[in-house]
Coordinates of C-alpha atoms in Angstrom, one line a residue:
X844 CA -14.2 54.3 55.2
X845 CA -11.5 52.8 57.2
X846 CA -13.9 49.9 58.3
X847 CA -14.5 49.0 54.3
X848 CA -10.5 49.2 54.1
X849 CA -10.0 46.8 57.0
X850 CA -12.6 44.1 55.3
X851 CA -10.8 44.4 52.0
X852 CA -7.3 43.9 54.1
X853 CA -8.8 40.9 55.5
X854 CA -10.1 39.5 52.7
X855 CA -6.8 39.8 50.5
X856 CA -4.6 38.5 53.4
X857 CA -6.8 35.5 54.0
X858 CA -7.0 34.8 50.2
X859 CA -3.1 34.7 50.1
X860 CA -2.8 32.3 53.4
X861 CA -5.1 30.1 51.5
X862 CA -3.2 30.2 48.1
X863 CA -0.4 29.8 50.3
X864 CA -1.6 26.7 52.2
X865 CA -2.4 25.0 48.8
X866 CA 1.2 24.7 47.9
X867 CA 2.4 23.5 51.4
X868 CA -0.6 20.8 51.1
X869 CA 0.2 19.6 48.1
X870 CA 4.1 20.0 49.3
X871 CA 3.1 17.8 52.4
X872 CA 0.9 15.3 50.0
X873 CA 3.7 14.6 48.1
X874 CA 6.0 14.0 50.6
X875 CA 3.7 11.5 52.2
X876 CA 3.0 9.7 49.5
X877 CA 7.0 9.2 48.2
X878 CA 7.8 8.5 51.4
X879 CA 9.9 5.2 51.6
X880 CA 9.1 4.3 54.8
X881 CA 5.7 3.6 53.7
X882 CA 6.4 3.3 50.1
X883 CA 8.0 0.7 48.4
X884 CA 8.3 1.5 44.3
X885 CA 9.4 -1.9 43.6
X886 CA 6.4 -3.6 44.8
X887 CA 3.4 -4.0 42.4
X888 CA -0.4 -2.6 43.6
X889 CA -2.6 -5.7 45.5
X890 CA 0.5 -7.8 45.9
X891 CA -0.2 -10.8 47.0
X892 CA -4.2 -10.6 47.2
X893 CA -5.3 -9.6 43.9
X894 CA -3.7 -8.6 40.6
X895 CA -3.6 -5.3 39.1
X896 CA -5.6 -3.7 36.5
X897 CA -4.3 -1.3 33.7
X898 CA -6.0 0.1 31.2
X899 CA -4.2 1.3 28.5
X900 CA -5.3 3.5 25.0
X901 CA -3.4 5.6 22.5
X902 CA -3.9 8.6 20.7
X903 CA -2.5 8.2 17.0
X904 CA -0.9 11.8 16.2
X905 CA 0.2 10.0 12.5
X906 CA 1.0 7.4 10.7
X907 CA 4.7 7.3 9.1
X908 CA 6.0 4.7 6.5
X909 CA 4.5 1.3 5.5
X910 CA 7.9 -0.4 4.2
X911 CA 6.8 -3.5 2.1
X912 CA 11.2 -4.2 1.3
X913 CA 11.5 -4.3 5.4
X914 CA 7.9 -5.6 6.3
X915 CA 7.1 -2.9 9.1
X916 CA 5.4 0.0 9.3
X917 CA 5.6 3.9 11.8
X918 CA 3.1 6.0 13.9
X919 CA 3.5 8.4 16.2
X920 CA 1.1 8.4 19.2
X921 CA 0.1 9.1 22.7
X922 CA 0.2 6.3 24.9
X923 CA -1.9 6.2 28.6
X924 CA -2.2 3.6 30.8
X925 CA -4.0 3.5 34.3
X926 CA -4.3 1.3 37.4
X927 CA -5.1 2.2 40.8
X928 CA -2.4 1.8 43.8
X929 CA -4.3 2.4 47.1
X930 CA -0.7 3.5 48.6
X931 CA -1.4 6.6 46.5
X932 CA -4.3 7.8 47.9
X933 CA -4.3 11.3 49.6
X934 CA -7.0 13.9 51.0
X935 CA -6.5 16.5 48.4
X936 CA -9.3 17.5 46.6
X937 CA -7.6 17.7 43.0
X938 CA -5.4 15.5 41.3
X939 CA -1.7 15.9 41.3
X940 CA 0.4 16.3 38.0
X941 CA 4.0 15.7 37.5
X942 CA 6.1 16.1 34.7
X943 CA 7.3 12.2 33.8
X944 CA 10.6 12.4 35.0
X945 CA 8.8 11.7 38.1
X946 CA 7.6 8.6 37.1
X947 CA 10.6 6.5 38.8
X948 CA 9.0 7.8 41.9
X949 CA 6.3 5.5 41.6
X950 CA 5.6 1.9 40.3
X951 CA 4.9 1.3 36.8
X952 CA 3.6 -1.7 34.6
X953 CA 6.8 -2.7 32.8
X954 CA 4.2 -2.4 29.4
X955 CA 6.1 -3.1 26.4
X956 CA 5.1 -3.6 22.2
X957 CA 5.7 -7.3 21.4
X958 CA 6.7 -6.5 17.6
X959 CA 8.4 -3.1 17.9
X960 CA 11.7 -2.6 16.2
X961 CA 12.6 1.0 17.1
X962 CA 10.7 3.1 19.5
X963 CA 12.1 6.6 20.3
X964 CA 10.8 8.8 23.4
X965 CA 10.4 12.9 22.8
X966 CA 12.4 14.9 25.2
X967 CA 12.6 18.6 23.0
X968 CA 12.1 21.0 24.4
X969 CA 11.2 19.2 27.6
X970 CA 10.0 15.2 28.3
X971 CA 6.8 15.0 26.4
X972 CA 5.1 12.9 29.3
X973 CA 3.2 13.3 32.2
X974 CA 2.0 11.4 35.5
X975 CA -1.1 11.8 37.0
X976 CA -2.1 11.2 40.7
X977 CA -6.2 11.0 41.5
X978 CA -7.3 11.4 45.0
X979 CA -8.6 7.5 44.8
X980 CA -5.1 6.0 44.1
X981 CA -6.2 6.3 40.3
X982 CA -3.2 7.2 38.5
X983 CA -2.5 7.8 34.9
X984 CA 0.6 7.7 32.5
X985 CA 0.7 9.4 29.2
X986 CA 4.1 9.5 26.9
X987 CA 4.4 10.2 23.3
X988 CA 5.7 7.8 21.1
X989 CA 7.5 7.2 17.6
X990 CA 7.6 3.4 16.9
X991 CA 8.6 1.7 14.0
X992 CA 6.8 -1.8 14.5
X993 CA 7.1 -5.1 12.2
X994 CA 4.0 -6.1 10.1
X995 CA 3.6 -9.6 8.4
X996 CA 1.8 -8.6 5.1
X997 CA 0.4 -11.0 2.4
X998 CA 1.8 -9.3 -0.6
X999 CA -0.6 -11.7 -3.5
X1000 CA -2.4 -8.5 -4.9
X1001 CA 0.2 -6.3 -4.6
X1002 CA 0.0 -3.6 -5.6
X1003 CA -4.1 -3.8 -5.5
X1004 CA -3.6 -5.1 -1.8
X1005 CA -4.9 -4.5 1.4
X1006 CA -2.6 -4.8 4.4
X1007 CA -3.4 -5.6 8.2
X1008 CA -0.5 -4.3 10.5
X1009 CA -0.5 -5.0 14.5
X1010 CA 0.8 -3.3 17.6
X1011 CA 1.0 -6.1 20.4
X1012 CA 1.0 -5.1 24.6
X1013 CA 2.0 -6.8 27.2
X1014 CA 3.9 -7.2 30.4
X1015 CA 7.4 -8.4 30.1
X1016 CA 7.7 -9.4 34.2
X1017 CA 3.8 -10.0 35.8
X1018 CA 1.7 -13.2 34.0
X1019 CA -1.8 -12.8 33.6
X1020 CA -2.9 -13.3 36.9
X1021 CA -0.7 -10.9 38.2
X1022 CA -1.3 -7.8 35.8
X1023 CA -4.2 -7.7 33.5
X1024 CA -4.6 -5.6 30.7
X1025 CA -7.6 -4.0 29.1
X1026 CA -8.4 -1.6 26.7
X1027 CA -10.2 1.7 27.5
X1028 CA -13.6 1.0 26.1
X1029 CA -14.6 0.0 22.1
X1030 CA -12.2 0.5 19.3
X1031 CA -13.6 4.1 18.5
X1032 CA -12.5 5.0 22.3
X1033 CA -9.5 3.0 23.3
X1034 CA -8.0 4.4 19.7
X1035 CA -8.6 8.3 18.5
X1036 CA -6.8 8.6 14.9
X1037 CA -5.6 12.7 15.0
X1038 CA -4.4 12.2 11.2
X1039 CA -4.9 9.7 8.9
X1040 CA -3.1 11.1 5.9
X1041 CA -0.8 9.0 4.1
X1042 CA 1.6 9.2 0.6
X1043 CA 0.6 5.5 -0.8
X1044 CA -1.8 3.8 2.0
X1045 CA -6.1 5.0 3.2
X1046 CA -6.8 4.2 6.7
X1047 CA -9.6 1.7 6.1
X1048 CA -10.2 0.8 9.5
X1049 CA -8.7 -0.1 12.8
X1050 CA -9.6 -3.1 16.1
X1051 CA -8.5 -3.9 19.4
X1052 CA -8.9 -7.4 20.4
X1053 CA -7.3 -8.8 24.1
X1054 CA -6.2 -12.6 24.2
X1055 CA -4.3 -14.9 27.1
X1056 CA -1.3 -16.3 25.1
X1057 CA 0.4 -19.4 26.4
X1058 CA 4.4 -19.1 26.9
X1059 CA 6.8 -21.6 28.0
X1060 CA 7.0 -20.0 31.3
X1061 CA 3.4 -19.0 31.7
X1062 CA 0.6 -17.2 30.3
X1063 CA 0.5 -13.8 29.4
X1064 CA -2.2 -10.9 28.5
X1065 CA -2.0 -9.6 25.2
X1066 CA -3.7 -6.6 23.9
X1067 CA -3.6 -5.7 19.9
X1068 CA -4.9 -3.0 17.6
X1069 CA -4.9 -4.0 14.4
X1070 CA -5.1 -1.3 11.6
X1071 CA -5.7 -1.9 8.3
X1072 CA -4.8 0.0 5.3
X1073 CA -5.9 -0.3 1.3
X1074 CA -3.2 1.1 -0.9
X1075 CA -4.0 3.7 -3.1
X1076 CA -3.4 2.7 -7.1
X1077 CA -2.5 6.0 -8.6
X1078 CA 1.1 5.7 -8.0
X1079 CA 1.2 1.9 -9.8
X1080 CA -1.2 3.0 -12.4
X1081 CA 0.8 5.5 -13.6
X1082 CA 4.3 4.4 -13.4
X1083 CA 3.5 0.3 -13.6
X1084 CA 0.7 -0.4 -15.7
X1085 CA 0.0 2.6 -17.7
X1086 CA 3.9 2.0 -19.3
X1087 CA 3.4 -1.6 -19.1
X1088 CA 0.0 -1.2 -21.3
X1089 CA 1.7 1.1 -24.4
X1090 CA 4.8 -1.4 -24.7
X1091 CA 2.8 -3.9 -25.1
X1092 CA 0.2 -1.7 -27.9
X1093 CA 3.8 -0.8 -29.1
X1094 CA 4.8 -4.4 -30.2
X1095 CA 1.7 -4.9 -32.5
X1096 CA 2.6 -2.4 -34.5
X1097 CA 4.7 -4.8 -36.2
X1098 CA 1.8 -7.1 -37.8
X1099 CA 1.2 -4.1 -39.8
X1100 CA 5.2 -3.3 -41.1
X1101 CA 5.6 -5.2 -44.4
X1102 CA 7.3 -8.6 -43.8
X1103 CA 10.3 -7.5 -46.6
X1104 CA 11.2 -4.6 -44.0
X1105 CA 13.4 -7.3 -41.2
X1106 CA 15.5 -4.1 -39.6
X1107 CA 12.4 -2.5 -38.7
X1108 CA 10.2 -5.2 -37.0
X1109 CA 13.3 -6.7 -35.6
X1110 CA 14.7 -3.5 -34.0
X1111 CA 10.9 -2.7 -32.8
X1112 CA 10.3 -6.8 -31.8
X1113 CA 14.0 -6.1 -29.8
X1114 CA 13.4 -3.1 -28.3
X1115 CA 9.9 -3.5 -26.6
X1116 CA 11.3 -6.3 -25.0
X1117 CA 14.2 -4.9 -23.7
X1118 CA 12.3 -1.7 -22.5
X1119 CA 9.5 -4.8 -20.7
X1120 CA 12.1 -6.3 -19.0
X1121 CA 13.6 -2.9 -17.5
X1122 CA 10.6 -2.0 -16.5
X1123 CA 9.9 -5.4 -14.6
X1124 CA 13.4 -5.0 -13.1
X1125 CA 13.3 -1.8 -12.0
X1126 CA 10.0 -1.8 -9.8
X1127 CA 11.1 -5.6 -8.4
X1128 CA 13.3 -3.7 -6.7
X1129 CA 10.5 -1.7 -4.5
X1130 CA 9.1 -5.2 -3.2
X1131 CA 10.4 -7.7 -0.8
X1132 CA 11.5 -11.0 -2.3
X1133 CA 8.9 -13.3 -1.6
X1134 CA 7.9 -16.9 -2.7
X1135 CA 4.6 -16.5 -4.2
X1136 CA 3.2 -14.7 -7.6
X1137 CA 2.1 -11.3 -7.1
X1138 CA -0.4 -9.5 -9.1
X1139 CA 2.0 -6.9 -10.5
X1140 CA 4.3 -10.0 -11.4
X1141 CA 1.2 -11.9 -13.4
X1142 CA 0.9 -8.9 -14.8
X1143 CA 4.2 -8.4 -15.9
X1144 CA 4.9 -12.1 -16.9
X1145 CA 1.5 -12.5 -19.2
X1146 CA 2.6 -8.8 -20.6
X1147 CA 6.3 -9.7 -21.6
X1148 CA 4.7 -13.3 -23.2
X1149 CA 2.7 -11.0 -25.2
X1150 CA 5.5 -9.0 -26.5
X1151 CA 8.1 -11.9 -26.8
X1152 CA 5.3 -13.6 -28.6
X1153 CA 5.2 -10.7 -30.9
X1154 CA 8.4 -11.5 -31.6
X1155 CA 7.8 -15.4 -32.5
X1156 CA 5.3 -13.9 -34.5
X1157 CA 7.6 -12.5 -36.9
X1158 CA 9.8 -16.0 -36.8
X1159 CA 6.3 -17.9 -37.7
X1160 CA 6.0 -15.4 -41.0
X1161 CA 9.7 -15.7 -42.2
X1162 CA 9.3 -19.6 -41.9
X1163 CA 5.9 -19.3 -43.9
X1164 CA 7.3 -17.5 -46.3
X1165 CA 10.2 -19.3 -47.0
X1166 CA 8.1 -22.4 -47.6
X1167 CA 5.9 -20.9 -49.6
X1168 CA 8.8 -19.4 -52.1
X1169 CA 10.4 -23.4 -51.8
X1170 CA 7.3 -24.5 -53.4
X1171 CA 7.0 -21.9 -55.8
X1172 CA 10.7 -22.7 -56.8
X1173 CA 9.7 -26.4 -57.1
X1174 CA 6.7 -25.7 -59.3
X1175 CA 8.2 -23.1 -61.9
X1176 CA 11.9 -24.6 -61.4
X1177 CA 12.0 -23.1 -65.4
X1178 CA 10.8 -19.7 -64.9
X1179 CA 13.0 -17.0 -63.5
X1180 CA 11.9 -15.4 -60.0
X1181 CA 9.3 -12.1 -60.6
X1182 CA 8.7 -9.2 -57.8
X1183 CA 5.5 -9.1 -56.7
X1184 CA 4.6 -5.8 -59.0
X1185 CA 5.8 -7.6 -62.0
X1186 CA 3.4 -10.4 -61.3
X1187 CA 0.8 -8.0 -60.4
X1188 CA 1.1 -6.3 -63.7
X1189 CA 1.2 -9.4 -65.8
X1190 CA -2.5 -9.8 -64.3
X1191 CA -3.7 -6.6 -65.7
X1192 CA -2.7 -7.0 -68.8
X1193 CA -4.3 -9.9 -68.9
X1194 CA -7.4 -7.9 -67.8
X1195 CA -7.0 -5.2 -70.0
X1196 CA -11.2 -4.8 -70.3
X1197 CA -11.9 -4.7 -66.3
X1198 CA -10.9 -0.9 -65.7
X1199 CA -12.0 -1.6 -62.2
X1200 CA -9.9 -4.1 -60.7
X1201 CA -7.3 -2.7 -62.7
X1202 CA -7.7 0.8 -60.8
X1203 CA -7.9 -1.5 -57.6
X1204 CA -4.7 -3.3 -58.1
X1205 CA -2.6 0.1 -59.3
X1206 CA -4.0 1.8 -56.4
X1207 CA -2.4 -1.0 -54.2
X1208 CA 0.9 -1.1 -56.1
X1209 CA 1.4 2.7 -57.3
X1210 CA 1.8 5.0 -54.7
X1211 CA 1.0 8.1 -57.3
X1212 CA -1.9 6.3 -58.0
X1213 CA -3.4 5.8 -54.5
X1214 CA -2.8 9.5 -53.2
X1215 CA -4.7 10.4 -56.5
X1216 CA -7.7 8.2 -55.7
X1217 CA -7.2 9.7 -52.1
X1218 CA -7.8 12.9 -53.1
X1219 CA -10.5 12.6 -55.4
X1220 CA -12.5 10.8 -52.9
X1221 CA -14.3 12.8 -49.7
X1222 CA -13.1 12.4 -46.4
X1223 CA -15.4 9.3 -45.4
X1224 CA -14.1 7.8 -48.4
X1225 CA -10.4 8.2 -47.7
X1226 CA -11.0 7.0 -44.1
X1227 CA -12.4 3.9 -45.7
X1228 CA -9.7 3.3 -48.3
X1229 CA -7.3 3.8 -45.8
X1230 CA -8.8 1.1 -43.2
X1231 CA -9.7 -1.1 -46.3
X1232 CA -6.0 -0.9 -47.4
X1233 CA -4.5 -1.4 -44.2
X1234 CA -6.9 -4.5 -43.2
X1235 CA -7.5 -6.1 -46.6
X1236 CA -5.9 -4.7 -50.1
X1237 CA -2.3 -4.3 -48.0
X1238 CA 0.1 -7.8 -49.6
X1239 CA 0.3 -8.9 -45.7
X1240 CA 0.8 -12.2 -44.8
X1241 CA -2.1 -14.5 -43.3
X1242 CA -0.1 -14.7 -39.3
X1243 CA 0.1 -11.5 -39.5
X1244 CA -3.6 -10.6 -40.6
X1245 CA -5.1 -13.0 -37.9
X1246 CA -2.3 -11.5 -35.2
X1247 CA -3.9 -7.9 -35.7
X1248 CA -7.2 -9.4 -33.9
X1249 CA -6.0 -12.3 -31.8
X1250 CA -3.2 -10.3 -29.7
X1251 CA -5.3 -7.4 -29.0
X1252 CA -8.5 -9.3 -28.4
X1253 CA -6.4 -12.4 -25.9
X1254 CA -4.5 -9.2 -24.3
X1255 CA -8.4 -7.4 -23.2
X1256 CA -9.5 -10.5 -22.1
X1257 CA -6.7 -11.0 -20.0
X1258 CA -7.1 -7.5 -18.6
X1259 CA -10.7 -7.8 -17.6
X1260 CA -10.2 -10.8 -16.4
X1261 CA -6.6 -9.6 -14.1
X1262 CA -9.0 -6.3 -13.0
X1263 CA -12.3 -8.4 -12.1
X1264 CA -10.5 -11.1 -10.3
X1265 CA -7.9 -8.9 -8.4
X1266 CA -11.3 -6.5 -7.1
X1267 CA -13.5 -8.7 -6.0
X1268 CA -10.9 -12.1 -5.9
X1269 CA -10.4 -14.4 -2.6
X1270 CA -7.4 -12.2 -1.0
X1271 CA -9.5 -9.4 -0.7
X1272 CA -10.5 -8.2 2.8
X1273 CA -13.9 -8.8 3.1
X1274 CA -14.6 -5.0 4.9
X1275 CA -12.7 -2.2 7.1
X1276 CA -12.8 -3.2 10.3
X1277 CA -14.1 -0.5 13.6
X1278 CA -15.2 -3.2 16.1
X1279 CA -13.4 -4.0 18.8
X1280 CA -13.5 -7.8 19.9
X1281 CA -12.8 -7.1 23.8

């Protein structure tokens, strides 16, 4: 009995010498290898035999706003980079990790994002990064990053558009053949996308491409992932071009108001082009002002010339009008001016024996007398009346009987041909890209 006791004493005091000895070793490691006797942090890896290689990838927690006004977009993500420094080598077994307020211990690649704006680091609750130290001299930096980064978009379909935004690496101090970066594998590797939802954009795709870009002072290693994004059309559909479609619809209701009424088709003419124009005012607005067309801005230009033109329309019938009654005048400068029911029933008593057309013309002219015809008829039959009233017995005038088919037909051309070119037209990106070009 006491025998088993001693083995189990043993055992538990050796295990706690051990546990023991892994924190001085790792205590003793560290001071070895921060030591500045024998390490110098200001002093790159292979100086002055070989340059240094980092590899560098990011983890993309989100993506925030795509800002068309500012041109820039925001994503949230962890960024790594590695490189080997032989000084860092030691003859532990495991790799040491140390929060990142360690990292001015060591040297870093001085890696900074070309096109950044804002970039903020998380410190709550505690300094969201983290420093790695491999038993081989690898060692590996990771940080989380919100950046705010400027993107060049080509805004000709907006808003049926698909935009290509890019985050640019490099080294602000060591040229290319001092520091070289590369990405950590393909695309699909050197980039994991965590969450891809958006409000207005779809992730379509994402790249990473490397390139050796010439400055005045030397040349540089560039590394850029390239993400491209389609925007969604609900939002426009609804707000822009739903509206945009009913004003317009709204303004042809005026070929069928009778030319004698001027207050109505002139307040109706007015206000649809008012209520165009504030709708073109307030989404210009939303968008950055730029020196091309846009689609939204064909489509609001061709859209207003269809309700202004409604308005000309109007102008085009008074004028006719008016030279018809000048001839008129000139012809019967003896007879004294008739409304156009006392001319109408001058005719039927001329045609006393056709009961027909007189039924016809008193239905046109006698309100009593077309809801009684109405409602002796069935329903297909007062459909009928109806359309045939409103297309051909109605007293309209010829502009406005050819403007109840030539707006609406020109305005449906117009549209398939604005949807059929804007889908498949030249500004479209030809497919989502998920190579990389390293």
């Amino acid at each position: 009995m006491r025998k088993r006791e001693f083995i189990c004493l043993s055992i538990l005091l050796h295990l706690c010498s051990t546990h023991g000895d892994k924190y001085n070793m790792t205590t003793d490691a560290l001071k070895k290898l921060f030591d500045e006797s024998r390490y110098d942090r200001r002093i790159r890896p292979f100086f002055q035999t070989d340059k240094i290689n980092v590899t560098v990838g990011m983890s993309v927690v989100n993506f925030g706003q795509i800002r068309e006004v500012f041109m820039d977009f925001s994503l949230d993500i962890f960024f790594y980079q590695q490189w080997y420094d032989e000084r860092l080598k030691h003859d532990l077994r495991y790799p040491i990790t140390l929060g990142g307020e360690y990292r001015r211990l060591i040297w870093m690649p001085d890696t900074f994002f070309l096109n950044v704006k804002t970039a903020k680091f998380h410190n709550v609750p505690a300094d969201n990064s983290k420093i790695s130290i491999f038993p081989d001299g690898r060692t590996r930096y990771s940080t989380r990053l919100t950046i705010t980064a400027g993107c060049e978009m080509n805004l000709k379909d907006y808003p049926l558009d698909e935009q290509s935004c890019n985050l640019t690496i490099l080294s602000y101090a060591f040229m290319a053949h001092e520091l070289d970066y590369n990405w950590d594998g393909k695309a699909s590797k050197a980039i994991i996308v965590i969450n891809k939802a958006m409000n207005e954009f779809d992730l379509s795709g994402f790249e990473t491409s490397k390139e050796i870009y010439p400055y005045v002072t030397g040349r540089w290693t560039h590394l850029t992932a390239t993400f491209s994004f389609s925007r969604r059309l609900g939002y426009s559909l609804i707000q822009v071009y739903a509206p945009t479609l009913l004003i317009v619809m709204l303004s042809w209701l005026s070929f069928w108001i009778s030319q004698d009424a001027v207050p109505a088709r002139v307040a109706l003419g007015v206000t649809t082009v008012l209520t165009i124009v504030t709708l073109m005012g307030s989404f210009r607005s939303q968008v950055p002002k730029v020196s091309y067309i846009k689609a939204i801005d064909l489509f609001f230009i061709v859209s207003f010339i269809f309700v202004f033109g409604a308005v000309l329309e109007y102008v085009v019938v008074l004028l006719c009008t008016a030279v018809r009654e000048q001839k008129r005048k000139a012809k019967n400068n003896d007879d004294n001016r008739n409304t156009s029911e006392e001319i109408m029933l001058d005719v039927l008593d001329k045609n006393q024996e056709n009961d027909q057309q007189r039924d016809d013309i008193e239905t046109v002219f006698s309100k009593k007398g077309f809801r009684h015809r109405i409602a002796r008829g069935s329903k297909i039959d007062k459909t009928r009346k109806l359309v045939r009233f409103a297309f051909i017995e109605q007293n309209a005038s010829k502009v406005d009987k050819v403007s109840r088919y030539m707006f609406p037909l020109a305005y449906t051309f117009f549209n398939i041909a604005y949807w059929m070119y804007y889908s498949f037209g030249t500004f479209k990106s030809s497919g989502s890209m998920k190579h990389s070009k390293q």
